């Protein structure tokens, strides 16, 4: 077990394993105090009491969407991650025959700084790129670039569905497909709605496959030597990277997946003075990005970024002010009618949290959904609150208190009682 | 907001704050400890609107996006949702409901 930013990890880099067999999160029964916080954070009920002492456990991998919200909300640190590529990644970074490529998600740069003492939410994108270079990554490519590509693909797909009136194989509303927890949720709980899911891969899956085709060509690198590292605010992305169909480049598209906490651990372990780093840019071809890409990190962001494209395409005019604040969502379900000149009304909905998603899914199933486009994020508030991000300061404080309580307890039991 | 143990403790702490410190001090403390998710979200929107961090704000304006979709010699020269895009950037999904039904048949109760 590795101890990483307050969470335990099993050093385990699975290859060619069916991800459906893996417990990406699991409860350490010795540490669980049966408080039930995990249960109330779990959108599906996959984590529940497994004995009379209220000790919890993930009941079955089929019910779990791997979002990690249980882990992020556990006040005693009893939940650990079952997969970590950190040890393998350190080896690959040392190997001169491997070309290691970074693929950090938008939300990572809004959480990473917290592991180095910065206030909650501090943007550390430039320092993150510098740190990746220092760690020995050969190309600093960025999932934000692929988020821009995703908008082009997913926006074009939406426009096609709207123009065809949502008939046939491509019905309306179109659901976003960036969030791996949500994808597994639809596949498991609402399989009849799979045709409504955008066929677009998530940004990091797009970047994985582009890195080993387009990126290999641009840098004149043998694609076989490229090792792609998905760096995510998320636990479910580890499942996504292992999906057997993610091999369209002719190789495994994603070789390793780590999360924000693991990146912070690697930077610390390598002895890099993070706070003293000067801002650096990513390598351009697969690294340059726009504001539309960075807002993928928050709930409502994919929707807003897509509308910045759809508005211009549908109306044939320029969008003077890119802020579309009506779609910005904090919690619950947000709906809006966006008026597009020369076209009409685009009806949208944004939901984070799968309980909210289920309400929208039930509407679609009943044929009563009025929307064109629906964005779903599994974690409340979006990726910035992902299961792989640094912990909520409140949770950290409660873990500190519970550790103190444990030490006190041990101290008392050591005393002779007679 | 759900009334779970954490929220109960939070409410208790705020009330204790009023009792000990008085109204104004507590109000400031609560504002400072504003929910961390909202703080991260605000930071995202601030970066998007900051030209020193992101010069451009629309995906279609990204020069590297224009390059990959260039009609003449772009890697994806057929444009978005073209043939090569479909091969590389789009995917298909799998119905995973059977395992779940088997689980429910065993008597496991889930939230949905």
Short mmCIF file of C-alpha atoms in Angstrom, two decimals:
data_model
loop_
_atom_site.label_atom_id
_atom_site.label_comp_id
_atom_site.label_asym_id
_atom_site.label_seq_id
_atom_site.Cartn_x
_atom_site.Cartn_y
_atom_site.Cartn_z
CA UNK A 1 0.00 0.00 0.00
CA UNK A 2 1.19 3.50 -0.88
CA UNK A 3 0.11 6.41 1.28
CA UNK A 4 -0.76 9.27 -1.10
CA UNK A 5 -2.24 12.60 0.02
CA UNK A 6 -4.26 11.00 2.80
CA UNK A 7 -5.49 8.05 0.71
CA UNK A 8 -4.11 4.49 0.53
CA UNK A 9 -3.39 3.01 -2.88
CA UNK A 10 -2.55 -0.52 -3.98
CA UNK A 11 0.43 -0.43 -6.35
CA UNK A 12 -1.24 -2.26 -9.21
CA UNK A 13 -0.93 -1.49 -12.94
CA UNK A 14 -3.32 -3.92 -14.63
CA UNK A 15 -2.69 -4.96 -18.25
CA UNK A 16 -5.18 -6.78 -20.44
CA UNK A 17 -7.51 -7.29 -17.48
CA UNK A 18 -11.29 -6.95 -17.80
CA UNK A 19 -11.91 -3.68 -15.90
CA UNK A 20 -15.32 -5.00 -14.85
CA UNK A 21 -13.51 -7.41 -12.51
CA UNK A 22 -11.54 -4.71 -10.68
CA UNK A 23 -12.54 -2.97 -7.44
CA UNK A 24 -11.23 0.53 -8.18
CA UNK A 25 -12.34 1.61 -4.71
CA UNK A 26 -12.76 -0.66 -1.71
CA UNK A 27 -13.24 -0.34 2.04
CA UNK A 28 -10.59 -1.35 4.56
CA UNK A 29 -12.83 -3.14 7.06
CA UNK A 30 -10.35 -2.54 9.91
CA UNK A 31 -10.58 1.23 9.47
CA UNK A 32 -14.32 1.54 8.72
CA UNK A 33 -16.35 2.93 11.61
CA UNK A 34 -19.74 2.34 10.03
CA UNK A 35 -20.78 6.00 9.91
CA UNK A 36 -22.48 5.66 6.52
CA UNK A 37 -21.04 8.84 4.93
CA UNK A 38 -19.93 6.76 1.92
CA UNK A 39 -23.41 5.42 1.56
CA UNK A 40 -24.95 8.87 1.41
CA UNK A 41 -22.35 10.04 -1.13
CA UNK A 42 -22.86 7.00 -3.40
CA UNK A 43 -25.22 7.67 -6.32
CA UNK A 44 -26.06 3.99 -6.96
CA UNK A 45 -26.05 2.31 -3.56
CA UNK A 46 -23.08 0.14 -4.54
CA UNK A 47 -21.42 0.72 -1.17
CA UNK A 48 -23.44 -0.49 1.79
CA UNK A 49 -23.25 -2.24 5.17
CA UNK A 50 -21.99 -5.79 4.77
CA UNK A 51 -22.41 -7.03 8.36
CA UNK A 52 -24.22 -6.32 11.62
CA UNK A 53 -21.47 -3.97 12.81
CA UNK A 54 -22.32 -1.64 9.89
CA UNK A 55 -18.92 -2.19 8.34
CA UNK A 56 -19.28 -1.05 4.71
CA UNK A 57 -18.03 -2.51 1.45
CA UNK A 58 -18.54 -2.23 -2.32
CA UNK A 59 -21.15 -4.89 -2.83
CA UNK A 60 -20.30 -5.73 -6.46
CA UNK A 61 -18.27 -4.11 -9.25
CA UNK A 62 -21.33 -4.27 -11.52
CA UNK A 63 -23.19 -1.76 -9.34
CA UNK A 64 -20.25 0.64 -8.85
CA UNK A 65 -19.54 3.36 -11.43
CA UNK A 66 -16.05 3.98 -9.91
CA UNK A 67 -16.67 7.70 -9.28
CA UNK A 68 -14.84 7.65 -5.94
CA UNK A 69 -17.23 10.02 -4.17
CA UNK A 70 -17.39 7.50 -1.28
CA UNK A 71 -13.62 7.72 -0.92
CA UNK A 72 -13.57 11.53 -1.10
CA UNK A 73 -16.26 11.79 1.59
CA UNK A 74 -15.04 9.14 4.04
CA UNK A 75 -14.24 10.98 7.30
CA UNK A 76 -11.92 8.24 8.61
CA UNK A 77 -9.86 7.44 5.47
CA UNK A 78 -11.10 3.85 5.34
CA UNK A 79 -11.56 3.69 1.56
CA UNK A 80 -8.56 2.93 -0.65
CA UNK A 81 -7.88 2.86 -4.37
CA UNK A 82 -7.27 -0.55 -5.94
CA UNK A 83 -5.26 0.62 -8.95
CA UNK A 84 -2.14 2.81 -9.06
CA UNK A 85 0.30 3.15 -11.96
CA UNK A 86 2.68 5.37 -9.98
CA UNK A 87 5.45 2.77 -9.56
CA UNK A 88 5.25 1.68 -13.21
CA UNK A 89 5.25 5.31 -14.34
CA UNK A 90 8.44 6.10 -12.40
CA UNK A 91 10.09 3.17 -14.23
CA UNK A 92 8.86 4.37 -17.64
CA UNK A 93 10.11 7.91 -16.98
CA UNK A 94 13.60 6.50 -16.36
CA UNK A 95 13.58 4.27 -19.47
CA UNK A 96 15.35 6.03 -22.41
CA UNK A 97 13.49 3.84 -24.93
CA UNK A 98 10.05 4.97 -23.82
CA UNK A 99 8.56 8.26 -24.99
CA UNK A 100 6.31 9.29 -22.11
CA UNK A 101 3.48 11.66 -22.97
CA UNK A 102 1.41 13.66 -20.46
CA UNK A 103 -2.34 14.14 -20.81
CA UNK A 104 -3.62 16.23 -17.86
CA UNK A 105 -7.34 17.02 -17.62
CA UNK A 106 -8.61 20.58 -17.20
CA UNK A 107 -9.67 20.15 -13.55
CA UNK A 108 -6.25 18.88 -12.38
CA UNK A 109 -4.80 22.41 -12.61
CA UNK A 110 -7.45 23.75 -10.22
CA UNK A 111 -6.77 21.15 -7.52
CA UNK A 112 -3.06 20.26 -7.68
CA UNK A 113 -1.88 23.46 -5.95
CA UNK A 114 -3.86 22.55 -2.82
CA UNK A 115 -1.45 19.65 -2.18
CA UNK A 116 1.33 22.24 -1.95
CA UNK A 117 -0.44 24.60 0.43
CA UNK A 118 -2.22 26.89 -2.05
CA UNK A 119 -5.76 28.10 -1.25
CA UNK A 120 -8.67 25.99 -2.58
CA UNK A 121 -9.06 26.27 -6.36
CA UNK A 122 -5.80 28.08 -7.14
CA UNK A 123 -4.95 27.81 -10.87
CA UNK A 124 -1.52 26.18 -11.27
CA UNK A 125 -1.56 25.21 -14.98
CA UNK A 126 1.84 26.75 -15.81
CA UNK A 127 3.53 25.18 -12.77
CA UNK A 128 1.89 21.84 -13.60
CA UNK A 129 3.41 21.85 -17.11
CA UNK A 130 6.80 22.80 -15.65
CA UNK A 131 6.57 20.00 -13.08
CA UNK A 132 5.66 17.41 -15.73
CA UNK A 133 8.72 18.45 -17.76
CA UNK A 134 10.90 18.18 -14.63
CA UNK A 135 9.49 14.73 -13.87
CA UNK A 136 10.86 13.63 -17.25
CA UNK A 137 7.81 13.51 -19.51
CA UNK A 138 9.06 13.70 -23.11
CA UNK A 139 6.07 15.54 -24.55
CA UNK A 140 3.85 17.81 -22.49
CA UNK A 141 0.60 17.30 -24.32
CA UNK A 142 -2.63 18.39 -22.73
CA UNK A 143 -6.12 16.92 -22.58
CA UNK A 144 -7.43 20.49 -22.91
CA UNK A 145 -6.37 20.44 -26.58
CA UNK A 146 -8.47 17.32 -27.05
CA UNK A 147 -11.35 19.03 -25.24
CA UNK A 148 -11.33 21.61 -28.03
CA UNK A 149 -11.36 18.76 -30.56
CA UNK A 150 -14.23 17.14 -28.61
CA UNK A 151 -16.28 20.30 -29.01
CA UNK A 152 -15.75 20.19 -32.78
CA UNK A 153 -16.79 16.52 -32.96
CA UNK A 154 -19.60 16.57 -30.40
CA UNK A 155 -20.93 19.94 -31.58
CA UNK A 156 -21.00 18.74 -35.20
CA UNK A 157 -22.74 15.54 -34.10
CA UNK A 158 -25.37 17.58 -32.23
CA UNK A 159 -25.96 19.86 -35.23
CA UNK A 160 -26.46 16.78 -37.44
CA UNK A 161 -28.96 15.28 -34.98
CA UNK A 162 -30.84 18.59 -34.78
CA UNK A 163 -30.91 18.99 -38.58
CA UNK A 164 -32.24 15.43 -38.98
CA UNK A 165 -34.88 16.13 -36.34
CA UNK A 166 -33.59 13.38 -34.05
CA UNK A 167 -35.05 10.61 -36.17
CA UNK A 168 -33.64 7.15 -36.76
CA UNK A 169 -30.43 5.90 -35.20
CA UNK A 170 -29.46 9.25 -33.72
CA UNK A 171 -32.25 10.45 -31.45
CA UNK A 172 -32.57 13.65 -29.46
CA UNK A 173 -31.76 14.70 -26.82
CA UNK A 174 -28.05 14.06 -27.21
CA UNK A 175 -26.24 13.27 -23.98
CA UNK A 176 -22.61 14.27 -23.37
CA UNK A 177 -20.09 11.42 -23.21
CA UNK A 178 -17.04 12.90 -21.44
CA UNK A 179 -17.69 11.50 -17.98
CA UNK A 180 -16.70 7.82 -17.52
CA UNK A 181 -18.82 7.32 -14.40
CA UNK A 182 -21.88 8.52 -16.27
CA UNK A 183 -21.08 6.29 -19.28
CA UNK A 184 -20.91 3.17 -17.11
CA UNK A 185 -24.10 4.32 -15.39
CA UNK A 186 -26.04 4.52 -18.69
CA UNK A 187 -24.61 1.20 -19.86
CA UNK A 188 -25.72 -0.46 -16.64
CA UNK A 189 -28.89 1.31 -15.53
CA UNK A 190 -30.36 2.84 -18.74
CA UNK A 191 -29.05 0.72 -21.67
CA UNK A 192 -32.12 1.64 -23.75
CA UNK A 193 -30.79 5.22 -23.84
CA UNK A 194 -27.39 4.31 -25.33
CA UNK A 195 -28.41 5.69 -28.78
CA UNK A 196 -28.88 9.09 -27.11
CA UNK A 197 -25.25 9.15 -25.93
CA UNK A 198 -22.91 11.11 -28.14
CA UNK A 199 -20.63 8.63 -29.94
CA UNK A 200 -17.66 10.92 -29.17
CA UNK A 201 -14.90 9.51 -27.01
CA UNK A 202 -13.96 11.58 -23.99
CA UNK A 203 -11.20 14.18 -24.50
CA UNK A 204 -8.48 12.02 -22.95
CA UNK A 205 -9.49 9.00 -25.04
CA UNK A 206 -9.29 11.20 -28.13
CA UNK A 207 -5.87 12.46 -27.09
CA UNK A 208 -4.61 8.93 -26.41
CA UNK A 209 -5.42 7.81 -29.92
CA UNK A 210 -4.26 11.07 -31.53
CA UNK A 211 -0.94 10.88 -29.64
CA UNK A 212 -0.10 7.52 -31.21
CA UNK A 213 -1.21 8.48 -34.73
CA UNK A 214 -1.04 12.22 -35.44
CA UNK A 215 1.39 12.96 -32.58
CA UNK A 216 3.73 10.13 -33.62
CA UNK A 217 3.70 11.48 -37.19
CA UNK A 218 4.32 15.11 -36.17
CA UNK A 219 7.22 14.22 -33.85
CA UNK A 220 8.57 11.41 -36.08
CA UNK A 221 8.31 8.97 -33.17
CA UNK A 222 7.65 5.25 -33.43
CA UNK A 223 4.13 4.89 -32.04
CA UNK A 224 5.19 1.64 -30.34
CA UNK A 225 7.52 3.60 -28.05
CA UNK A 226 4.89 6.09 -26.94
CA UNK A 227 3.51 5.63 -23.40
CA UNK A 228 0.46 7.81 -22.80
CA UNK A 229 -0.36 8.94 -19.26
CA UNK A 230 -3.87 10.12 -18.52
CA UNK A 231 -3.77 12.50 -15.51
CA UNK A 232 -7.28 12.96 -14.17
CA UNK A 233 -9.28 14.40 -11.25
CA UNK A 234 -11.12 11.12 -11.32
CA UNK A 235 -11.09 7.46 -10.29
CA UNK A 236 -13.45 6.23 -13.04
CA UNK A 237 -10.94 7.29 -15.71
CA UNK A 238 -8.84 4.29 -14.62
CA UNK A 239 -11.70 2.08 -15.73
CA UNK A 240 -12.08 4.01 -19.00
CA UNK A 241 -8.39 3.61 -19.86
CA UNK A 242 -8.73 -0.19 -19.54
CA UNK A 243 -11.77 -0.53 -21.82
CA UNK A 244 -10.85 -3.09 -24.49
CA UNK A 245 -12.20 -0.96 -27.36
CA UNK A 246 -9.81 1.89 -26.59
CA UNK A 247 -7.22 0.74 -29.14
CA UNK A 248 -8.11 2.64 -32.31
CA UNK A 249 -4.55 3.93 -32.73
CA UNK A 250 -3.42 0.32 -33.37
CA UNK A 251 -1.98 0.20 -29.82
CA UNK A 252 -3.45 0.71 -26.37
CA UNK A 253 -4.64 4.32 -26.60
CA UNK A 254 -4.12 4.98 -22.87
CA UNK A 255 -1.23 3.19 -21.15
CA UNK A 256 -1.56 4.56 -17.63
CA UNK A 257 -4.03 6.62 -15.63
CA UNK A 258 -3.21 8.54 -12.46
CA UNK A 259 -5.17 11.19 -10.59
CA UNK A 260 -4.39 14.63 -9.16
CA UNK A 261 -3.37 13.23 -5.76
CA UNK A 262 -0.96 10.76 -7.39
CA UNK A 263 0.62 13.51 -9.52
CA UNK A 264 1.19 15.59 -6.37
CA UNK A 265 2.78 12.52 -4.72
CA UNK A 266 5.10 12.01 -7.70
CA UNK A 267 6.19 15.67 -7.69
CA UNK A 268 6.94 15.46 -3.95
CA UNK A 269 8.68 12.09 -4.28
CA UNK A 270 10.92 13.45 -7.07
CA UNK A 271 11.96 16.31 -4.76
CA UNK A 272 10.61 19.04 -7.06
CA UNK A 273 10.08 22.40 -5.35
CA UNK A 274 6.61 22.95 -6.87
CA UNK A 275 5.91 26.42 -5.48
CA UNK A 276 9.21 27.76 -6.83
CA UNK A 277 8.55 26.61 -10.42
CA UNK A 278 8.18 29.17 -13.22
CA UNK A 279 5.10 28.84 -15.45
CA UNK A 280 5.69 26.86 -18.64
CA UNK A 281 3.57 26.12 -21.70
CA UNK A 282 2.65 22.69 -23.02
CA UNK A 283 4.14 21.45 -26.32
CA UNK A 284 1.94 23.09 -28.94
CA UNK A 285 0.71 20.52 -31.51
CA UNK A 286 -1.36 18.54 -29.03
CA UNK A 287 -1.15 21.02 -26.18
CA UNK A 288 -2.59 24.39 -27.13
CA UNK A 289 -6.05 25.10 -25.79
CA UNK A 290 -8.75 27.72 -25.26
CA UNK A 291 -11.01 28.87 -22.45
CA UNK A 292 -13.72 26.63 -23.89
CA UNK A 293 -11.54 23.63 -23.04
CA UNK A 294 -10.71 24.61 -19.48
CA UNK A 295 -14.37 25.00 -18.47
CA UNK A 296 -14.83 21.25 -19.12
CA UNK A 297 -13.61 21.01 -15.52
CA UNK A 298 -16.84 22.35 -14.06
CA UNK A 299 -20.48 21.32 -14.30
CA UNK A 300 -22.10 23.15 -17.24
CA UNK A 301 -18.76 23.73 -18.93
CA UNK A 302 -19.06 21.21 -21.77
CA UNK A 303 -22.49 22.66 -22.51
CA UNK A 304 -21.20 26.24 -22.56
CA UNK A 305 -18.22 25.32 -24.75
CA UNK A 306 -20.49 23.46 -27.20
CA UNK A 307 -22.90 26.39 -27.35
CA UNK A 308 -20.02 28.74 -28.21
CA UNK A 309 -19.61 26.60 -31.34
CA UNK A 310 -23.28 25.79 -32.06
CA UNK A 311 -24.31 29.44 -31.80
CA UNK A 312 -21.84 30.51 -34.48
CA UNK A 313 -22.55 27.53 -36.74
CA UNK A 314 -26.34 27.79 -36.57
CA UNK A 315 -26.67 31.56 -36.77
CA UNK A 316 -23.78 32.28 -39.13
CA UNK A 317 -22.85 35.19 -36.88
CA UNK A 318 -20.05 35.77 -34.40
CA UNK A 319 -20.77 35.34 -30.72
CA UNK A 320 -19.57 38.66 -29.32
CA UNK A 321 -19.50 37.65 -25.65
CA UNK A 322 -18.55 34.01 -25.05
CA UNK A 323 -20.00 33.98 -21.51
CA UNK A 324 -23.22 31.94 -21.53
CA UNK A 325 -23.94 32.15 -17.84
CA UNK A 326 -27.41 30.57 -17.91
CA UNK A 327 -25.86 27.11 -18.18
CA UNK A 328 -23.44 27.43 -15.26
CA UNK A 329 -24.55 24.91 -12.68
CA UNK A 330 -23.63 24.39 -9.09
CA UNK A 331 -25.99 21.70 -7.95
CA UNK A 332 -29.24 20.07 -9.00
CA UNK A 333 -30.59 20.30 -12.53
CA UNK A 334 -30.29 23.47 -14.57
CA UNK A 335 -32.36 24.01 -17.71
CA UNK A 336 -32.37 26.89 -20.19
CA UNK A 337 -33.71 28.00 -23.54
CA UNK A 338 -30.90 29.55 -25.56
CA UNK A 339 -32.11 31.83 -28.36
CA UNK A 340 -29.99 31.48 -31.51
CA UNK A 341 -30.59 34.03 -34.29
CA UNK A 342 -31.55 32.61 -37.73
CA UNK A 343 -32.32 29.29 -36.04
CA UNK A 344 -34.64 29.39 -33.04
CA UNK A 345 -34.47 28.00 -29.54
CA UNK A 346 -31.94 25.46 -28.35
CA UNK A 347 -33.25 23.67 -25.26
CA UNK A 348 -30.61 22.39 -22.87
CA UNK A 349 -30.27 20.77 -19.47
CA UNK A 350 -27.26 20.36 -17.20
CA UNK A 351 -27.11 17.94 -14.29
CA UNK A 352 -24.40 16.83 -11.92
CA UNK A 353 -24.91 13.95 -9.55
CA UNK A 354 -26.40 10.73 -10.90
CA UNK A 355 -29.58 11.02 -8.83
CA UNK A 356 -30.30 14.15 -10.89
CA UNK A 357 -29.22 12.39 -14.08
CA UNK A 358 -31.68 9.59 -13.36
CA UNK A 359 -34.56 12.10 -13.30
CA UNK A 360 -33.61 13.37 -16.75
CA UNK A 361 -33.14 9.78 -18.00
CA UNK A 362 -36.63 8.84 -16.81
CA UNK A 363 -38.03 11.79 -18.77
CA UNK A 364 -36.22 10.71 -21.94
CA UNK A 365 -37.38 7.12 -21.44
CA UNK A 366 -40.98 8.32 -21.14
CA UNK A 367 -40.62 10.33 -24.36
CA UNK A 368 -41.31 13.53 -22.45
CA UNK A 369 -37.90 15.20 -22.66
CA UNK A 370 -38.08 18.57 -24.42
CA UNK A 371 -34.31 19.06 -24.66
CA UNK A 372 -31.84 18.98 -27.53
CA UNK A 373 -28.69 18.56 -25.50
CA UNK A 374 -28.10 17.30 -21.94
CA UNK A 375 -24.81 17.47 -20.06
CA UNK A 376 -24.27 15.01 -17.22
CA UNK A 377 -21.40 14.92 -14.74
CA UNK A 378 -21.28 12.20 -12.08
CA UNK A 379 -19.58 14.26 -9.37
CA UNK A 380 -21.57 17.13 -7.82
CA UNK A 381 -20.21 20.37 -9.34
CA UNK A 382 -18.25 18.52 -12.04
CA UNK A 383 -14.65 17.32 -12.37
CA UNK A 384 -13.21 19.94 -9.99
CA UNK A 385 -14.96 17.89 -7.29
CA UNK A 386 -13.86 14.55 -8.76
CA UNK A 387 -13.03 11.50 -6.67
CA UNK A 388 -9.33 11.85 -7.58
CA UNK A 389 -8.92 15.45 -6.43
CA UNK A 390 -7.29 16.64 -3.20
CA UNK A 391 -9.71 16.23 -0.32
CA UNK A 392 -12.21 18.81 0.90
CA UNK A 393 -10.52 20.68 3.81
CA UNK A 394 -13.48 19.73 6.01
CA UNK A 395 -12.91 16.04 5.34
CA UNK A 396 -9.20 16.46 5.96
CA UNK A 397 -10.00 18.06 9.31
CA UNK A 398 -12.33 15.22 10.27
CA UNK A 399 -9.63 12.69 9.34
CA UNK A 400 -7.19 14.57 11.49
CA UNK A 401 -9.65 14.45 14.39
CA UNK A 402 -10.32 10.75 13.90
CA UNK A 403 -6.58 10.02 13.84
CA UNK A 404 -6.12 11.92 17.09
CA UNK A 405 -9.02 10.00 18.61
CA UNK A 406 -7.45 6.71 17.52
CA UNK A 407 -4.08 7.61 19.03
CA UNK A 408 -5.79 8.60 22.28
CA UNK A 409 -7.67 5.33 22.30
CA UNK A 410 -4.46 3.36 21.81
CA UNK A 411 -2.80 5.40 24.54
CA UNK A 412 -5.62 4.59 26.96
CA UNK A 413 -5.63 0.87 26.20
CA UNK A 414 -1.88 0.67 26.83
CA UNK A 415 -2.34 1.94 30.37
CA UNK A 416 -2.67 -0.79 32.98
CA UNK A 417 -6.35 -0.98 33.74
CA UNK A 418 -6.19 -2.51 37.20
CA UNK B 1 -29.05 19.95 1.26
CA UNK B 2 -29.23 16.60 2.92
CA UNK B 3 -29.41 16.46 6.70
CA UNK B 4 -26.56 14.07 7.33
CA UNK B 5 -24.08 13.91 10.16
CA UNK B 6 -21.60 16.30 8.56
CA UNK B 7 -24.21 18.98 7.92
CA UNK B 8 -25.48 18.56 11.45
CA UNK B 9 -21.99 19.13 12.83
CA UNK B 10 -21.55 22.12 10.52
CA UNK B 11 -24.81 23.67 11.73
CA UNK B 12 -23.77 22.99 15.30
CA UNK B 13 -20.42 24.68 14.76
CA UNK B 14 -22.05 27.75 13.23
CA UNK B 15 -24.49 28.05 16.16
CA UNK B 16 -21.64 27.68 18.62
CA UNK B 17 -19.85 30.43 16.70
CA UNK B 18 -22.83 32.77 17.10
CA UNK B 19 -22.98 32.02 20.80
CA UNK B 20 -19.29 32.59 21.47
CA UNK B 21 -18.19 35.15 18.89
CA UNK B 22 -21.31 37.12 18.04
CA UNK B 23 -23.02 37.65 14.70
CA UNK B 24 -20.53 39.62 12.57
CA UNK B 25 -17.43 37.55 13.26
CA UNK B 26 -19.26 34.31 12.58
CA UNK B 27 -20.75 35.60 9.34
CA UNK B 28 -17.28 36.42 8.06
CA UNK B 29 -15.93 33.05 9.10
CA UNK B 30 -18.76 31.26 7.27
CA UNK B 31 -18.16 33.32 4.12
CA UNK B 32 -14.44 32.51 4.22
CA UNK B 33 -15.16 28.82 4.51
CA UNK B 34 -17.52 29.01 1.50
CA UNK B 35 -18.00 25.61 -0.01
CA UNK B 36 -14.81 24.44 -1.64
CA UNK B 37 -16.45 23.16 -4.82
CA UNK B 38 -17.79 26.64 -5.58
CA UNK B 39 -14.31 28.08 -5.03
CA UNK B 40 -12.78 25.69 -7.55
CA UNK B 41 -15.59 26.42 -10.03
CA UNK B 42 -15.09 30.18 -9.70
CA UNK B 43 -11.41 29.72 -10.34
CA UNK B 44 -12.19 27.84 -13.59
CA UNK B 45 -14.39 30.65 -14.89
CA UNK B 46 -11.83 33.26 -13.86
CA UNK B 47 -9.10 31.47 -15.86
CA UNK B 48 -11.41 31.21 -18.90
CA UNK B 49 -12.01 34.98 -18.75
CA UNK B 50 -8.34 35.85 -18.13
CA UNK B 51 -6.55 36.68 -21.42
CA UNK B 52 -3.19 36.13 -19.75
CA UNK B 53 -4.09 32.45 -19.29
CA UNK B 54 -6.34 31.75 -22.30
CA UNK B 55 -5.92 34.10 -25.28
CA UNK B 56 -8.82 32.46 -27.09
CA UNK B 57 -12.15 31.32 -25.71
CA UNK B 58 -13.77 29.27 -28.49
CA UNK B 59 -12.62 25.81 -29.58
CA UNK B 60 -13.12 26.62 -33.26
CA UNK B 61 -10.59 29.49 -32.95
CA UNK B 62 -7.76 27.26 -31.61
CA UNK B 63 -5.01 27.39 -34.29
CA UNK B 64 -4.00 23.78 -33.57
CA UNK B 65 -7.63 22.70 -34.04
CA UNK B 66 -7.72 24.57 -37.35
CA UNK B 67 -4.49 22.81 -38.31
CA UNK B 68 -5.75 19.29 -37.67
CA UNK B 69 -8.98 19.93 -39.62
CA UNK B 70 -7.34 21.86 -42.48
CA UNK B 71 -9.16 20.93 -45.71
CA UNK B 72 -5.96 20.72 -47.74
CA UNK B 73 -3.43 18.83 -45.65
CA UNK B 74 -4.92 18.45 -42.17
CA UNK B 75 -4.70 15.06 -40.44
CA UNK B 76 -8.52 15.09 -40.20
CA UNK B 77 -9.02 16.96 -43.50
CA UNK B 78 -12.58 15.70 -43.98
CA UNK B 79 -13.58 17.84 -41.01
CA UNK B 80 -15.33 16.92 -37.74
CA UNK B 81 -17.33 13.65 -37.87
CA UNK B 82 -15.57 12.70 -41.10
CA UNK B 83 -14.46 9.16 -41.89
CA UNK B 84 -11.11 9.29 -40.07
CA UNK B 85 -12.72 11.08 -37.11
CA UNK B 86 -15.26 8.32 -36.82
CA UNK B 87 -12.54 5.70 -36.86
CA UNK B 88 -10.29 7.37 -34.27
CA UNK B 89 -12.38 9.69 -32.14
CA UNK B 90 -15.78 8.04 -31.86
CA UNK B 91 -16.71 4.90 -29.99
CA UNK B 92 -19.51 2.47 -29.19
CA UNK B 93 -21.09 1.40 -25.93
CA UNK B 94 -21.92 -1.90 -24.26
CA UNK B 95 -25.16 -2.93 -22.55
CA UNK B 96 -24.07 -3.88 -19.02
CA UNK B 97 -27.52 -4.29 -17.49
CA UNK B 98 -27.48 -8.12 -17.30
CA UNK B 99 -24.98 -8.28 -14.42
CA UNK B 100 -27.02 -5.74 -12.56
CA UNK B 101 -30.23 -7.68 -13.02
CA UNK B 102 -28.47 -10.81 -11.76
CA UNK B 103 -27.38 -8.84 -8.72
CA UNK B 104 -30.90 -7.62 -8.03
CA UNK B 105 -32.22 -11.17 -8.51
CA UNK B 106 -29.85 -12.26 -5.71
CA UNK B 107 -31.69 -9.82 -3.46
CA UNK B 108 -29.16 -6.97 -3.38
CA UNK B 109 -30.92 -3.66 -2.94
CA UNK B 110 -29.54 -0.65 -4.80
CA UNK B 111 -30.47 3.02 -4.69
CA UNK B 112 -31.76 3.02 -8.28
#
